[in-house]
Tab-separated table of C-alpha atoms in Angstrom:
chain	number	residue	atom	x	y	z
A	6	MET	CA	110.822	-4.978	127.750
A	7	ILE	CA	111.699	-8.677	126.575
A	8	TYR	CA	115.499	-8.179	127.005
A	9	SER	CA	116.946	-6.534	130.095
A	10	LYS	CA	119.973	-4.232	130.246
A	11	SER	CA	121.999	-7.173	131.910
A	12	THR	CA	121.155	-9.468	128.964
A	13	ILE	CA	122.414	-6.866	126.364
A	14	LYS	CA	125.536	-6.252	128.482
A	15	ASN	CA	126.408	-9.882	128.700
A	16	ILE	CA	125.936	-10.446	125.002
A	17	ALA	CA	128.228	-7.334	124.381
A	18	ASP	CA	130.858	-8.824	126.777
A	19	SER	CA	130.667	-12.080	124.906
A	20	ILE	CA	131.511	-10.527	121.505
A	21	GLY	CA	134.188	-8.319	122.904
A	22	VAL	CA	132.577	-4.946	123.781
A	23	PRO	CA	133.494	-4.626	127.433
A	24	LYS	CA	131.282	-1.664	128.776
A	25	LEU	CA	128.314	-0.178	127.451
A	26	LYS	CA	126.372	2.835	128.956
A	27	ASP	CA	122.791	2.353	130.245
A	28	GLU	CA	121.300	4.421	127.493
A	29	ILE	CA	123.005	2.472	124.751
A	30	THR	CA	121.761	-0.874	126.327
A	31	SER	CA	118.226	0.281	126.759
A	32	ALA	CA	118.152	1.399	123.226
A	33	MET	CA	119.398	-1.782	121.849
A	34	ALA	CA	117.050	-3.739	124.021
A	35	GLN	CA	114.200	-1.739	122.487
A	36	ASP	CA	115.563	-2.332	118.940
A	37	VAL	CA	116.041	-6.102	119.494
A	38	GLU	CA	112.418	-6.174	120.812
A	39	PHE	CA	111.267	-4.226	117.673
A	40	ARG	CA	113.166	-6.407	115.333
A	41	LEU	CA	111.966	-9.664	116.908
A	42	HIS	CA	108.308	-8.276	116.803
A	43	GLU	CA	108.699	-7.570	113.075
A	44	ILE	CA	110.153	-11.127	112.290
A	45	ILE	CA	107.577	-12.869	114.343
A	46	THR	CA	104.725	-10.924	112.765
A	47	GLU	CA	106.111	-11.853	109.268
A	48	ALA	CA	106.522	-15.381	110.353
A	49	MET	CA	102.878	-15.485	111.443
A	50	LYS	CA	101.740	-14.456	108.073
A	51	PHE	CA	103.610	-17.559	106.569
A	52	MET	CA	101.873	-19.661	109.279
A	53	ARG	CA	98.454	-18.467	108.410
A	54	HIS	CA	98.890	-18.713	104.587
A	55	SER	CA	99.945	-22.334	105.086
A	56	LYS	CA	96.804	-22.928	107.253
A	57	ARG	CA	98.768	-24.061	110.352
A	58	THR	CA	98.140	-22.994	113.802
A	59	LYS	CA	101.874	-23.811	115.168
A	60	LEU	CA	104.729	-21.507	114.289
A	61	THR	CA	107.575	-23.452	112.910
A	62	VAL	CA	111.226	-22.855	112.221
A	63	THR	CA	110.439	-22.906	108.475
A	64	ASP	CA	108.150	-19.850	109.035
A	65	ILE	CA	110.881	-18.031	110.931
A	66	ASN	CA	113.451	-18.786	108.175
A	67	SER	CA	110.993	-17.720	105.492
A	68	ALA	CA	110.439	-14.373	107.280
A	69	LEU	CA	114.230	-13.835	107.680
A	70	ARG	CA	114.598	-14.498	103.975
A	71	VAL	CA	111.914	-11.888	103.187
A	72	ARG	CA	114.095	-9.457	105.327
A	73	ASN	CA	117.402	-10.465	103.654
A	74	VAL	CA	118.814	-12.035	106.755
A	75	GLU	CA	120.634	-15.421	107.004
A	76	PRO	CA	118.198	-18.229	108.070
A	77	ILE	CA	118.756	-20.135	111.302
A	78	TYR	CA	120.757	-23.237	110.752
A	79	GLY	CA	120.433	-26.401	112.682
A	80	PHE	CA	117.018	-26.116	113.896
A	81	GLU	CA	115.048	-27.577	111.010
A	82	THR	CA	112.770	-30.382	112.517
A	83	GLY	CA	109.581	-32.208	111.535
A	84	ARG	CA	108.485	-32.678	115.122
A	85	PRO	CA	107.920	-29.927	117.666
A	86	ILE	CA	110.790	-29.064	120.001
A	87	LYS	CA	110.232	-29.671	123.751
A	88	PHE	CA	111.662	-27.157	126.006
A	89	ASN	CA	112.338	-27.847	129.657
A	90	LYS	CA	112.231	-25.294	132.263
A	91	THR	CA	114.634	-24.793	135.315
A	92	ALA	CA	114.701	-22.060	137.812
A	93	THR	CA	117.717	-20.318	139.144
A	94	ALA	CA	117.907	-17.772	141.868
A	95	LEU	CA	117.479	-14.812	139.467
A	96	GLU	CA	115.532	-16.280	136.632
A	97	GLU	CA	113.829	-19.126	134.755
A	98	ILE	CA	115.907	-20.800	131.954
A	99	TYR	CA	114.427	-22.941	129.058
A	100	TYR	CA	116.655	-25.455	127.419
A	101	VAL	CA	116.310	-28.288	124.950
A	102	ASP	CA	117.229	-31.917	126.163
A	103	ASP	CA	120.047	-33.441	124.144
A	104	GLU	CA	119.966	-37.045	123.116
A	105	VAL	CA	122.112	-39.248	125.345
A	106	ILE	CA	124.542	-41.345	123.125
A	107	ASP	CA	126.330	-44.403	124.508
A	108	LEU	CA	129.824	-44.054	123.460
A	109	ASP	CA	130.790	-47.669	124.316
A	110	ARG	CA	127.923	-48.977	122.168
A	111	LEU	CA	128.816	-46.613	119.463
A	112	MET	CA	132.491	-47.713	119.520
A	113	GLU	CA	131.556	-51.494	119.291
A	114	GLU	CA	129.372	-51.039	116.145
A	115	PRO	CA	130.958	-52.118	112.912
A	116	LEU	CA	132.341	-49.333	110.544
A	117	PRO	CA	130.221	-48.831	107.399
A	118	SER	CA	131.493	-50.274	104.061
A	119	VAL	CA	133.710	-48.094	102.109
A	120	PRO	CA	131.976	-46.554	99.130
A	121	LEU	CA	133.217	-47.361	95.572
A	122	GLU	CA	135.456	-45.113	93.720
A	123	VAL	CA	133.787	-42.623	91.587
A	124	VAL	CA	134.846	-43.231	87.734
A	125	TYR	CA	133.989	-40.868	84.912
A	126	THR	CA	133.908	-42.035	81.244
A	127	ALA	CA	133.261	-40.075	78.035
A	128	HIS	CA	131.631	-41.112	74.723
A	129	TRP	CA	130.053	-39.378	71.916
A	130	LEU	CA	126.363	-39.551	72.055
A	131	ALA	CA	125.918	-38.278	68.551
A	132	ILE	CA	128.243	-37.117	65.790
A	133	GLU	CA	126.836	-34.713	63.237
A	134	GLY	CA	123.254	-35.770	63.976
A	135	VAL	CA	124.046	-39.545	63.668
A	136	GLN	CA	124.004	-41.629	66.855
A	137	PRO	CA	126.789	-44.387	66.632
A	138	ARG	CA	125.600	-47.866	67.507
A	139	ILE	CA	127.931	-48.447	70.381
A	140	GLN	CA	127.114	-50.160	73.805
A	141	GLN	CA	126.978	-46.879	75.780
A	142	ASN	CA	124.275	-45.421	73.487
A	143	PRO	CA	120.680	-46.768	73.607
A	144	ALA	CA	119.585	-48.965	70.785
A	145	PRO	CA	117.598	-47.136	68.077
A	146	ILE	CA	114.036	-48.119	67.598
A	147	ASP	CA	113.226	-49.334	64.307
A	148	GLU	CA	109.940	-48.030	62.770
A	149	GLU	CA	109.030	-51.474	61.074
A	150	GLU	CA	109.419	-53.403	64.321
A	151	PRO	CA	106.408	-53.587	66.621
A	152	VAL	CA	106.537	-51.586	69.848
A	153	ALA	CA	105.402	-54.139	72.117
A	154	LYS	CA	108.198	-56.339	71.279
A	155	LYS	CA	110.408	-57.016	74.576
A	156	PRO	CA	113.902	-55.656	74.253
A	157	ALA	CA	116.713	-58.227	74.481
A	158	LYS	CA	118.534	-58.780	77.630
A	159	ALA	CA	121.691	-56.684	77.842
A	160	PRO	CA	125.018	-58.583	77.908
A	161	GLN	CA	126.828	-58.407	81.405
A	162	ARG	CA	129.513	-55.722	81.204
A	163	GLN	CA	132.983	-56.781	81.856
A	164	ASP	CA	135.670	-54.160	82.565
A	165	SER	CA	138.422	-55.988	80.900
A	166	VAL	CA	136.573	-56.140	77.592
A	167	GLU	CA	137.061	-53.254	75.197
A	168	THR	CA	134.200	-52.104	72.919
A	169	ILE	CA	135.007	-51.418	69.125
A	170	PRO	CA	132.497	-49.163	67.311
A	171	LEU	CA	130.728	-50.819	64.515
A	172	VAL	CA	130.558	-47.796	62.428
A	173	LYS	CA	133.915	-45.714	61.437
A	174	HIS	CA	133.369	-41.995	61.897
A	175	VAL	CA	135.326	-39.106	60.504
A	176	LEU	CA	135.844	-36.327	62.836
A	177	SER	CA	137.226	-33.005	62.008
A	178	LYS	CA	140.460	-31.747	63.900
A	179	GLU	CA	138.511	-29.261	65.837
A	180	LEU	CA	136.124	-31.964	67.041
A	181	GLN	CA	139.080	-34.428	68.012
A	182	LEU	CA	140.931	-31.662	69.881
A	183	TYR	CA	137.639	-30.784	71.754
A	184	PHE	CA	137.078	-34.436	72.644
A	185	GLU	CA	140.741	-34.667	73.737
A	186	CYS	CA	140.444	-31.562	75.965
A	187	ILE	CA	137.074	-32.932	77.587
A	188	THR	CA	138.509	-36.414	78.250
A	189	GLU	CA	141.716	-35.106	79.863
A	190	SER	CA	139.655	-32.603	81.957
A	191	LEU	CA	137.508	-35.588	83.427
């Protein structure tokens, strides 16, 4: 067996199940071993189909998704994980070395700049199939002009300048109400 009865009892104690009988722990150990064997077999299929020789976390997550089990979070990595071994009086324990972070150096680093505030604006892209000629819409291409002509430089936008549409449009009451609801919600 991969998992001993003492391991199952320790896990049960950690989740709040104080005392388990030996028959139950041995049955649970066998079931855990069977489930692990199924998942690893399924993950090896993903590994072989990807034409790789190393089993990765992505393969395990894909096998878990096939079994409708939530994937493992926090272990996605592009490089292989190196496990270190240490021995105790009872058994060998494998662990992953954590990166050592110097907190003094981290505290002395300048803070990153504050991101700009998010701003939303709304405008009509097209009204009844006609695209109004306003600054926010792209300029229409005239069929008479050659395609190779370079577009003119766009004027610099200033926040204090208000643009006035060149064409006056007539909107129905329903469209006006719809536009007001959308702009208020943004």
